[in-house]
Short mmCIF file of C-alpha atoms in Angstrom, two decimals:
data_model
loop_
_atom_site.label_atom_id
_atom_site.label_comp_id
_atom_site.label_asym_id
_atom_site.label_seq_id
_atom_site.Cartn_x
_atom_site.Cartn_y
_atom_site.Cartn_z
CA MET A 12 0.02 -0.31 -0.26
CA ARG A 13 2.75 2.59 1.05
CA ARG A 14 3.81 2.33 -2.74
CA LEU A 15 0.27 2.86 -4.67
CA ARG A 16 0.54 5.87 -2.17
CA GLU A 17 3.82 7.43 -3.91
CA SER A 18 2.21 6.56 -6.66
CA LEU A 19 -1.28 8.74 -5.98
CA VAL A 20 1.54 11.68 -4.22
CA GLN A 21 3.82 11.72 -7.65
CA ALA A 22 0.51 11.77 -10.07
CA GLU A 23 -1.07 14.30 -8.09
CA ARG A 24 1.70 16.42 -8.33
CA HIS A 25 2.10 15.47 -11.76
CA ALA A 26 -1.35 16.49 -12.34
CA ALA A 27 -0.69 19.70 -10.94
CA GLU A 28 2.04 20.54 -12.98
CA GLY A 29 0.96 19.54 -15.84
CA GLN A 30 -2.07 22.25 -15.61
CA ALA A 31 0.19 24.53 -14.63
CA LEU A 32 2.37 24.35 -17.77
CA VAL A 33 -1.07 24.12 -20.03
CA ASP A 34 -1.97 27.46 -18.22
CA GLU A 35 0.84 28.80 -19.41
CA GLN A 36 1.30 28.01 -22.66
CA GLY A 37 -2.59 29.19 -23.20
CA ALA A 38 -1.30 32.28 -21.73
CA HIS A 39 1.01 32.42 -24.42
CA VAL A 40 -0.78 31.47 -27.39
CA ALA A 41 -3.78 34.39 -25.80
CA THR A 42 -1.14 37.02 -25.77
CA LEU A 43 0.33 35.94 -29.32
CA THR A 44 -3.12 35.93 -30.73
CA ARG A 45 -4.16 39.33 -29.15
CA GLN A 46 -1.35 40.71 -31.02
CA GLY A 47 -2.16 39.39 -34.23
CA GLU A 48 0.71 36.99 -34.61
CA ASN A 49 0.29 33.62 -36.25
CA ALA A 50 1.71 31.22 -34.12
CA PRO A 51 1.06 27.83 -35.10
CA ASP A 52 4.22 25.89 -33.44
CA GLU A 53 3.12 27.21 -30.33
CA GLU A 54 -0.78 26.41 -30.96
CA GLN A 55 0.51 23.00 -31.50
CA LEU A 56 2.34 22.53 -28.34
CA LEU A 57 -0.66 23.60 -26.40
CA VAL A 58 -2.29 20.85 -28.30
CA GLN A 59 0.20 18.49 -27.24
CA PHE A 60 0.64 19.46 -23.40
CA GLU A 61 -3.52 18.82 -23.32
CA ALA A 62 -3.12 15.63 -24.41
CA VAL A 63 -0.61 14.55 -22.23
CA GLN A 64 -2.40 16.31 -19.21
CA GLU A 65 -5.91 13.99 -19.85
CA MET A 66 -3.08 10.96 -19.62
CA LEU A 67 -1.87 12.49 -16.24
CA ILE A 68 -5.58 12.98 -14.90
CA ALA A 69 -6.93 9.95 -16.13
CA ASP A 70 -4.13 8.44 -14.01
CA ARG A 71 -4.09 10.25 -11.06
CA ASP A 72 -8.24 9.87 -10.86
CA ARG A 73 -6.94 5.42 -11.34
CA LEU A 74 -4.82 6.17 -8.70
CA ARG A 75 -7.56 7.50 -6.69
CA ARG A 76 -10.19 5.03 -7.16
CA LEU A 77 -8.15 2.08 -6.73
CA VAL A 78 -6.92 3.55 -3.62
CA ALA A 79 -9.95 4.39 -2.43
CA ASN A 80 -11.81 1.05 -3.41
CA ILE A 81 -8.88 -0.51 -1.02
CA GLU A 82 -9.23 1.98 2.03
CA SER A 83 -12.71 0.89 1.63
CA ASP A 84 -12.14 -2.77 2.35
CA TRP A 85 -9.62 -2.06 4.88
CA PRO A 86 -10.58 -4.12 7.94
CA GLN A 87 -12.72 -1.87 10.85
CA SER A 88 -9.71 -2.73 12.64
CA ALA A 89 -7.23 -0.28 10.77
CA SER A 90 -6.59 2.88 12.54
CA GLU A 91 -7.86 6.13 11.67
CA SER A 92 -4.33 7.51 11.52
CA GLU A 93 -3.09 4.72 8.73
CA ARG A 94 -6.19 5.99 6.56
CA ALA A 95 -5.62 9.33 7.57
CA ARG A 96 -1.76 9.40 5.72
CA LEU A 97 -3.48 8.53 2.00
CA PRO A 98 -2.36 10.85 -0.26
CA GLY A 99 -5.29 12.99 -0.79
CA ARG A 100 -6.63 13.34 2.30
CA GLU A 101 -5.45 16.45 2.99
CA ASN A 102 -7.33 19.60 1.68
CA GLY A 103 -9.86 17.98 0.70
CA GLY A 104 -7.76 15.77 -2.38
CA ALA A 105 -6.02 19.01 -2.99
CA GLY A 106 -2.70 17.91 -3.60
CA GLN A 107 -1.58 17.12 -7.11
CA GLU A 108 0.75 14.34 -8.92
CA LEU A 109 1.91 11.80 -11.24
CA HIS A 110 3.39 8.85 -12.09
CA HIS A 111 5.48 7.91 -15.63
CA TYR A 112 4.73 10.38 -17.88
CA HIS A 113 7.33 13.24 -19.11
CA LEU A 114 5.78 16.60 -20.67
CA PRO A 115 7.33 17.96 -23.69
CA GLY A 116 9.74 20.54 -22.77
#
């Protein structure tokens, strides 16, 4: 279970980092567009970032479901402290990270 938790923590972080890249690239493309510039390379990079982000989120969500399913199957004797140590329990599950995808750039 420890490795699964570590994978989820990493998945949460990667998803957050990926979203930051998508947001940054989207803002860059918007700025170029407002300035009347043609930015096909920048737009293509944004499309690629968005595709990778979809994979990161899917992986993160899959790990969240897996951890939740395992946690729900734990015997009642499992301590609250063991359950509380699961990633995503702090801040209502707001921490972000991922597993084995690498963002371009």
